[in-house]
């Protein structure tokens, strides 16, 4: 039987990367960070891609990568926060494994990203932009059945909870 993937979804700063690392440590499964893979393949940073190619081009790169990664098995995928903008991405991911959504309050997200300079969508007043974007995307994240509260749980607890769900679904 094919081993399912674990797919981490969530707004920027909800802890997908740290949770993914924890999961990889616990399971030995390969962790693929979509943003890092896009940057490595294009030899450009995410801000450079947004500035030079534009957001629609970045979304197309993400789409292509979702299709590719959804063919694979037994991997952990940390997706970019905007992956939910295209419902086809979630549909493909859902067929390939367990999809979980990490959540955090706007305050936590702001604290984590206050000094960050790598997110082109948060290049102005961060507090306002986080609140507005989170509000706009909330319905898109909320359709995901498994929600992991990253305010209440630390990375290890999040990983343990995800593995419990993974065992139930496998
Ligand atoms: C984005 C989230 C980022 C990155 C890009 C756009 C978004 O990923 O893909 O800056 O639209 O929410 P992280 O969620 O890993 O920060």
XYZ file of N, CA and C and ligand atoms in Angstrom:
526
model
N 0.834 -1.203 0.000
C 0.000 0.000 0.000
C 0.871 1.257 0.000
N 0.444 2.250 -0.749
C 1.240 3.481 -0.837
C 1.135 4.294 0.444
N 2.292 4.826 0.882
C 2.305 5.627 2.098
C 1.806 7.043 1.796
N 0.864 7.468 2.616
C 0.283 8.789 2.387
C 1.262 9.917 2.688
N 1.036 11.047 2.060
C 1.812 12.247 2.391
C 1.181 12.954 3.591
N 1.961 13.837 4.200
C 1.411 14.753 5.213
C 1.590 16.163 4.650
N 0.492 16.904 4.548
C 0.568 18.226 3.925
C 0.192 19.302 4.936
N 1.121 20.228 5.153
C 0.909 21.297 6.125
C 0.507 22.578 5.404
N -0.669 23.064 5.764
C -1.231 24.281 5.173
C -1.359 25.296 6.307
N -1.460 26.548 5.976
C -1.687 27.566 7.011
C -1.133 28.906 6.590
N -1.632 29.945 7.233
C -1.180 31.304 6.944
C 0.313 31.429 7.264
N 0.939 32.461 6.691
C 2.346 32.746 7.016
C 2.514 32.846 8.537
N 3.594 32.291 9.044
C 3.885 32.435 10.467
C 3.071 31.536 11.391
N 2.415 30.527 10.830
C 1.649 29.626 11.707
C 2.485 28.423 12.159
N 3.744 28.360 11.706
C 4.643 27.317 12.206
C 4.724 26.071 11.332
N 4.442 26.220 10.034
C 4.485 25.047 9.144
C 5.904 24.475 9.063
N 6.879 25.352 8.946
C 8.262 24.880 8.798
C 8.753 24.159 10.047
N 8.589 24.770 11.221
C 9.069 24.093 12.446
C 8.309 22.800 12.694
N 7.016 22.824 12.423
C 6.217 21.604 12.627
C 6.662 20.525 11.635
N 6.930 20.936 10.407
C 7.402 19.995 9.383
C 8.721 19.364 9.800
N 9.623 20.182 10.344
C 10.926 19.651 10.791
C 10.742 18.643 11.916
N 9.851 18.967 12.835
C 9.572 18.073 13.957
C 9.000 16.749 13.433
N 8.080 16.837 12.496
C 7.477 15.629 11.911
C 8.536 14.790 11.200
N 9.431 15.463 10.481
C 10.481 14.746 9.744
C 11.400 14.020 10.732
N 11.689 14.692 11.834
C 12.548 14.100 12.873
C 11.885 12.850 13.456
N 10.601 12.965 13.732
C 9.889 11.850 14.379
C 9.640 10.674 13.451
N 9.435 10.947 12.162
C 9.033 9.879 11.242
C 10.147 9.408 10.310
N 11.154 10.258 10.122
C 12.192 9.934 9.133
C 11.726 10.214 7.713
N 10.517 10.759 7.572
C 10.012 11.077 6.223
C 10.698 12.342 5.706
N 10.811 12.433 4.381
C 11.446 13.614 3.776
C 10.522 14.822 3.879
N 11.108 15.966 4.240
C 10.325 17.204 4.314
C 10.614 18.059 3.082
N 9.548 18.447 2.402
C 9.724 19.347 1.256
C 9.030 20.668 1.549
N 9.827 21.728 1.602
C 9.295 23.069 1.810
C 9.107 23.671 0.412
N 7.870 23.907 0.035
C 7.586 24.332 -1.341
C 8.289 25.628 -1.717
N 8.283 26.605 -0.799
C 8.942 27.889 -1.100
C 10.432 27.685 -1.375
N 11.078 26.864 -0.520
C 12.523 26.635 -0.680
C 12.820 25.923 -1.999
N 11.946 24.978 -2.362
C 12.163 24.234 -3.609
C 11.968 25.153 -4.827
N 10.964 26.011 -4.762
C 10.750 26.961 -5.875
C 11.963 27.893 -5.991
N 12.446 28.374 -4.841
C 13.605 29.279 -4.858
C 14.838 28.577 -5.443
N 15.051 27.327 -5.030
C 16.232 26.591 -5.502
C 16.145 26.342 -7.010
N 14.957 25.969 -7.472
C 14.813 25.656 -8.899
C 14.909 26.906 -9.770
N 14.322 28.001 -9.282
C 14.323 29.241 -10.092
C 15.571 30.074 -9.860
N 16.356 29.672 -8.855
C 17.553 30.434 -8.482
C 17.220 31.888 -8.183
N 16.086 32.094 -7.536
C 15.648 33.436 -7.139
C 14.934 33.308 -5.804
N 14.970 34.381 -5.015
C 14.222 34.357 -3.760
C 12.741 34.634 -4.065
N 11.883 34.326 -3.096
C 10.446 34.604 -3.294
C 10.213 36.101 -3.576
N 10.826 37.026 -2.800
C 10.629 38.445 -3.136
C 11.074 38.787 -4.560
N 12.158 38.162 -5.020
C 12.614 38.424 -6.400
C 11.597 37.895 -7.416
N 11.049 36.720 -7.145
C 10.050 36.153 -8.067
C 8.832 37.077 -8.136
N 8.355 37.527 -6.967
C 7.191 38.431 -6.946
C 7.504 39.722 -7.707
N 8.705 40.286 -7.473
C 9.050 41.576 -8.092
C 9.287 41.440 -9.595
N 9.962 40.357 -9.996
C 10.357 40.237 -11.409
C 9.307 39.537 -12.270
N 8.644 38.539 -11.699
C 7.697 37.741 -12.486
C 6.245 38.059 -12.151
N 6.012 38.552 -10.944
C 4.643 38.876 -10.516
C 3.999 37.743 -9.736
N 2.991 38.092 -8.939
C 2.334 37.068 -8.115
C 1.658 35.973 -8.947
N 0.947 36.325 -10.068
C 0.306 35.242 -10.831
C 1.314 34.185 -11.307
N 2.521 34.637 -11.686
C 3.544 33.675 -12.136
C 3.960 32.786 -10.963
N 4.087 33.375 -9.769
C 4.431 32.577 -8.590
C 3.337 31.547 -8.302
N 2.085 31.959 -8.418
C 0.971 31.022 -8.165
C 0.998 29.874 -9.174
N 1.396 30.182 -10.411
C 1.485 29.122 -11.429
C 2.618 28.153 -11.078
N 3.716 28.686 -10.540
C 4.835 27.806 -10.118
C 4.373 26.898 -8.987
N 3.625 27.480 -8.054
C 3.110 26.682 -6.936
C 2.194 25.573 -7.467
N 1.329 25.964 -8.406
C 0.359 24.997 -8.952
C 1.082 23.797 -9.584
N 2.101 24.130 -10.376
C 2.888 23.087 -11.051
C 3.521 22.143 -10.026
N 4.032 22.724 -8.956
C 4.695 21.932 -7.922
C 3.699 21.075 -7.133
N 2.510 21.597 -6.901
C 1.480 20.796 -6.214
C 1.175 19.551 -7.052
N 1.032 19.745 -8.351
C 0.728 18.602 -9.230
C 1.861 17.574 -9.136
N 3.095 18.070 -9.184
C 4.259 17.167 -9.121
C 4.326 16.437 -7.763
N 4.200 17.180 -6.688
C 4.370 16.566 -5.357
C 3.222 15.634 -5.002
N 2.050 15.913 -5.553
C 0.892 15.057 -5.259
C 1.028 13.670 -5.891
N 1.960 13.537 -6.833
C 2.227 12.211 -7.431
C 3.139 11.389 -6.522
N 3.812 12.064 -5.598
C 4.763 11.352 -4.739
C 4.068 10.771 -3.517
N 4.784 9.896 -2.802
C 4.182 9.278 -1.612
C 5.169 9.340 -0.443
N 4.630 9.327 0.756
C 5.464 9.237 1.953
C 6.319 10.457 2.244
N 5.884 11.624 1.801
C 6.659 12.840 2.081
C 5.823 13.825 2.919
N 6.546 14.726 3.572
C 5.885 15.810 4.304
C 6.042 17.065 3.452
N 4.935 17.739 3.200
C 4.976 18.941 2.355
C 4.586 20.152 3.190
N 5.471 21.139 3.239
C 5.121 22.407 3.870
C 4.795 23.370 2.727
N 3.514 23.741 2.622
C 3.064 24.565 1.479
C 3.137 26.045 1.837
N 3.256 26.888 0.830
C 3.209 28.333 1.064
C 1.803 28.727 1.517
N 1.719 29.809 2.271
C 0.439 30.230 2.846
C -0.668 30.492 1.833
N -0.280 30.832 0.592
C -1.284 31.190 -0.416
C -1.769 30.004 -1.247
N -1.378 28.798 -0.845
C -1.721 27.611 -1.636
C -3.246 27.412 -1.714
N -3.949 27.916 -0.705
C -5.415 27.744 -0.644
C -6.148 28.633 -1.652
N -5.428 29.569 -2.282
C -6.088 30.482 -3.217
C -6.638 29.744 -4.435
N -5.992 28.616 -4.770
C -6.489 27.803 -5.882
C -7.069 26.501 -5.306
N -8.399 26.332 -5.380
C -9.013 25.143 -4.773
C -8.499 23.827 -5.362
N -7.994 23.873 -6.598
C -7.440 22.655 -7.208
C -6.253 22.137 -6.392
N -5.505 23.049 -5.771
C -4.347 22.621 -4.972
C -4.799 21.749 -3.808
N -5.825 22.206 -3.107
C -6.315 21.427 -1.955
C -6.896 20.097 -2.407
N -7.578 20.108 -3.546
C -8.180 18.869 -4.059
C -7.086 17.844 -4.366
N -6.011 18.299 -5.002
C -4.907 17.371 -5.322
C -4.213 16.874 -4.059
N -3.968 17.798 -3.144
C -3.317 17.403 -1.894
C -4.176 16.388 -1.132
N -5.474 16.635 -1.092
C -6.376 15.753 -0.338
C -6.319 14.325 -0.880
N -6.117 14.196 -2.199
C -6.044 12.851 -2.785
C -4.728 12.168 -2.430
N -3.699 12.965 -2.092
C -2.367 12.372 -1.884
C -2.045 12.113 -0.411
N -2.888 12.582 0.493
C -2.557 12.331 1.891
C -3.379 13.113 2.889
N -2.803 13.243 4.071
C -3.474 13.946 5.165
C -3.161 15.448 5.068
N -4.212 16.241 4.957
C -4.031 17.694 4.884
C -4.406 18.297 6.231
N -3.488 19.033 6.829
C -3.819 19.706 8.089
C -3.557 21.199 7.954
N -4.368 21.963 8.666
C -4.208 23.408 8.637
C -3.723 23.889 10.005
N -2.604 24.585 10.013
C -2.093 25.158 11.267
C -2.686 26.558 11.416
N -3.069 26.883 12.636
C -3.659 28.208 12.866
C -2.868 28.950 13.951
N -2.991 30.254 13.946
C -2.416 31.089 15.008
C -3.163 32.416 14.990
N -3.174 33.093 16.115
C -3.879 34.376 16.189
C -3.086 35.436 15.422
N -3.751 36.508 14.984
C -3.028 37.593 14.290
C -1.896 38.146 15.147
N -2.094 38.168 16.469
C -1.059 38.694 17.380
C 0.196 37.808 17.341
N -0.020 36.488 17.416
C 1.120 35.559 17.353
C 1.840 35.690 16.012
N 1.053 35.747 14.944
C 1.651 35.848 13.604
C 2.477 37.132 13.505
N 1.921 38.219 14.014
C 2.644 39.496 13.970
C 3.961 39.407 14.742
N 3.896 38.832 15.942
C 5.122 38.692 16.750
C 6.189 37.906 15.998
N 5.759 36.834 15.328
C 6.722 35.978 14.628
C 7.292 36.660 13.389
N 6.478 37.494 12.736
C 6.905 38.043 11.440
C 7.299 39.516 11.485
N 7.278 40.080 12.689
C 7.528 41.520 12.831
C 8.807 41.966 12.112
N 9.869 41.163 12.264
C 11.163 41.567 11.697
C 11.437 40.906 10.341
N 10.469 40.136 9.840
C 10.695 39.380 8.605
C 10.709 40.293 7.377
N 11.619 39.999 6.451
C 11.670 40.805 5.221
C 11.489 39.930 3.982
N 11.083 38.670 4.204
C 11.035 37.738 3.071
C 9.625 37.516 2.525
N 8.622 38.175 3.120
C 7.250 37.964 2.648
C 6.758 39.184 1.868
N 6.729 39.089 0.527
C 6.348 40.257 -0.279
C 4.930 40.767 0.007
N 4.049 39.897 0.482
C 2.672 40.350 0.729
C 2.554 41.120 2.042
N 3.657 41.150 2.808
C 3.645 41.896 4.078
C 4.730 42.968 4.061
N 4.777 43.732 2.992
C 5.885 44.687 2.865
C 5.512 46.089 3.369
N 4.248 46.273 3.749
C 3.837 47.586 4.267
C 3.637 47.540 5.770
N 2.500 48.041 6.221
C 2.193 47.988 7.660
C 1.764 46.557 8.011
N 2.662 45.835 8.663
C 2.469 44.387 8.853
C 1.198 44.046 9.619
N 0.959 44.786 10.702
C -0.189 44.451 11.550
C -1.483 44.512 10.733
N -1.620 45.608 9.966
C -2.820 45.814 9.154
C -2.909 44.761 8.057
N -1.777 44.497 7.408
C -1.785 43.542 6.299
C -2.101 42.127 6.772
N -1.541 41.747 7.914
C -1.814 40.404 8.450
C -3.302 40.278 8.760
N -3.848 41.274 9.447
C -5.265 41.210 9.831
C -6.163 41.129 8.594
N -5.869 41.953 7.588
C -6.717 42.001 6.384
C -6.635 40.697 5.588
N -5.415 40.219 5.393
C -5.220 39.007 4.582
C -5.787 37.771 5.286
N -5.611 37.746 6.603
C -6.116 36.623 7.393
C -7.642 36.583 7.312
N -8.256 37.729 7.415
C -9.710 37.835 7.352
C -10.223 37.370 5.982
N -9.523 37.815 4.946
C -9.917 37.470 3.576
C -9.769 35.965 3.307
N -8.705 35.396 3.857
C -8.434 33.979 3.556
C -9.090 33.001 4.524
N -9.612 33.520 5.627
C -10.177 32.641 6.652
C -11.089 31.559 6.070
N -12.057 31.935 5.207
C -12.957 30.897 4.671
C -12.209 29.817 3.891
N -11.082 30.186 3.288
C -10.326 29.209 2.490
C -9.589 28.216 3.396
N -9.075 28.707 4.510
C -8.405 27.794 5.456
C -9.437 26.961 6.230
N -10.575 27.565 6.500
C -11.571 26.886 7.340
C -12.193 25.643 6.709
N -12.083 25.503 5.399
C -12.664 24.296 4.768
C -11.846 23.045 5.089
N -10.625 23.232 5.579
C -9.780 22.065 5.877
C -10.270 21.413 7.175
N -10.520 20.113 7.091
C -11.173 19.417 8.216
C -10.309 19.417 9.481
N -9.008 19.209 9.320
C -8.136 19.105 10.498
C -7.435 20.429 10.777
N -7.811 21.065 11.878
C -7.223 22.356 12.253
C -6.363 22.141 13.502
N -5.121 22.594 13.459
C -4.209 22.426 14.584
C -3.906 23.810 15.168
N -4.274 23.980 16.416
C -4.143 25.282 17.068
C -2.697 25.532 17.504
N -2.010 26.334 16.727
C -0.593 26.614 16.988
C -0.371 27.610 18.109
N -1.438 28.226 18.613
C -1.284 29.115 19.772
C -1.227 28.283 21.042
N -2.035 27.246 21.051
C -2.170 26.401 22.243
C -1.071 25.338 22.291
N -0.671 24.846 21.125
C 0.284 23.730 21.074
C 1.658 24.169 20.557
N 2.704 23.654 21.152
C 4.064 23.888 20.670
C 4.371 22.945 19.510
N 5.519 23.122 18.836
C 5.846 22.307 17.666
C 5.777 20.797 17.912
N 6.287 20.345 19.067
C 6.278 18.901 19.330
C 4.861 18.377 19.501
N 4.058 19.156 20.234
C 2.660 18.732 20.455
C 1.868 18.749 19.147
N 2.168 19.748 18.304
C 1.494 19.806 17.000
C 1.839 18.561 16.188
N 3.130 18.212 16.190
C 3.576 17.051 15.417
C 2.917 15.776 15.948
N 2.838 15.649 17.274
C 2.236 14.455 17.874
C 0.767 14.348 17.475
N 0.076 15.469 17.512
C -1.347 15.485 17.143
C -1.519 15.107 15.655
N -0.650 15.638 14.814
C -0.725 15.330 13.377
C -0.459 13.840 13.135
N 0.504 13.280 13.878
C 0.802 11.852 13.699
C -0.336 10.971 14.193
N -1.049 11.443 15.193
C -2.222 10.701 15.678
C -3.282 10.651 14.551
N -3.511 11.794 13.915
C -4.473 11.846 12.805
C -3.997 10.989 11.630
N -2.697 11.042 11.387
C -2.094 10.302 10.266
C -2.289 8.798 10.472
N -2.074 8.350 11.715
C -2.237 6.920 12.018
C -3.699 6.514 11.840
N -4.611 7.382 12.208
C -6.042 7.076 12.091
C -6.469 6.940 10.635
N -5.849 7.772 9.779
C -6.264 7.811 8.372
C -5.505 6.835 7.483
N -4.436 6.241 8.005
C -3.605 5.393 7.113
C -4.070 3.947 7.119
C 2.602 33.537 0.816
C 3.236 32.810 1.801
C 4.684 32.516 1.781
C 5.229 32.532 0.345
C 4.851 33.816 -0.325
C 3.338 34.041 -0.381
C 1.158 33.796 0.923
O 4.922 31.237 2.374
O 4.747 31.438 -0.382
O 5.475 34.862 0.355
O 0.540 34.201 -0.090
O 0.589 33.591 2.016
P 4.890 30.967 3.961
O 3.477 30.698 4.337
O 5.746 29.761 4.111
O 5.447 32.159 4.619
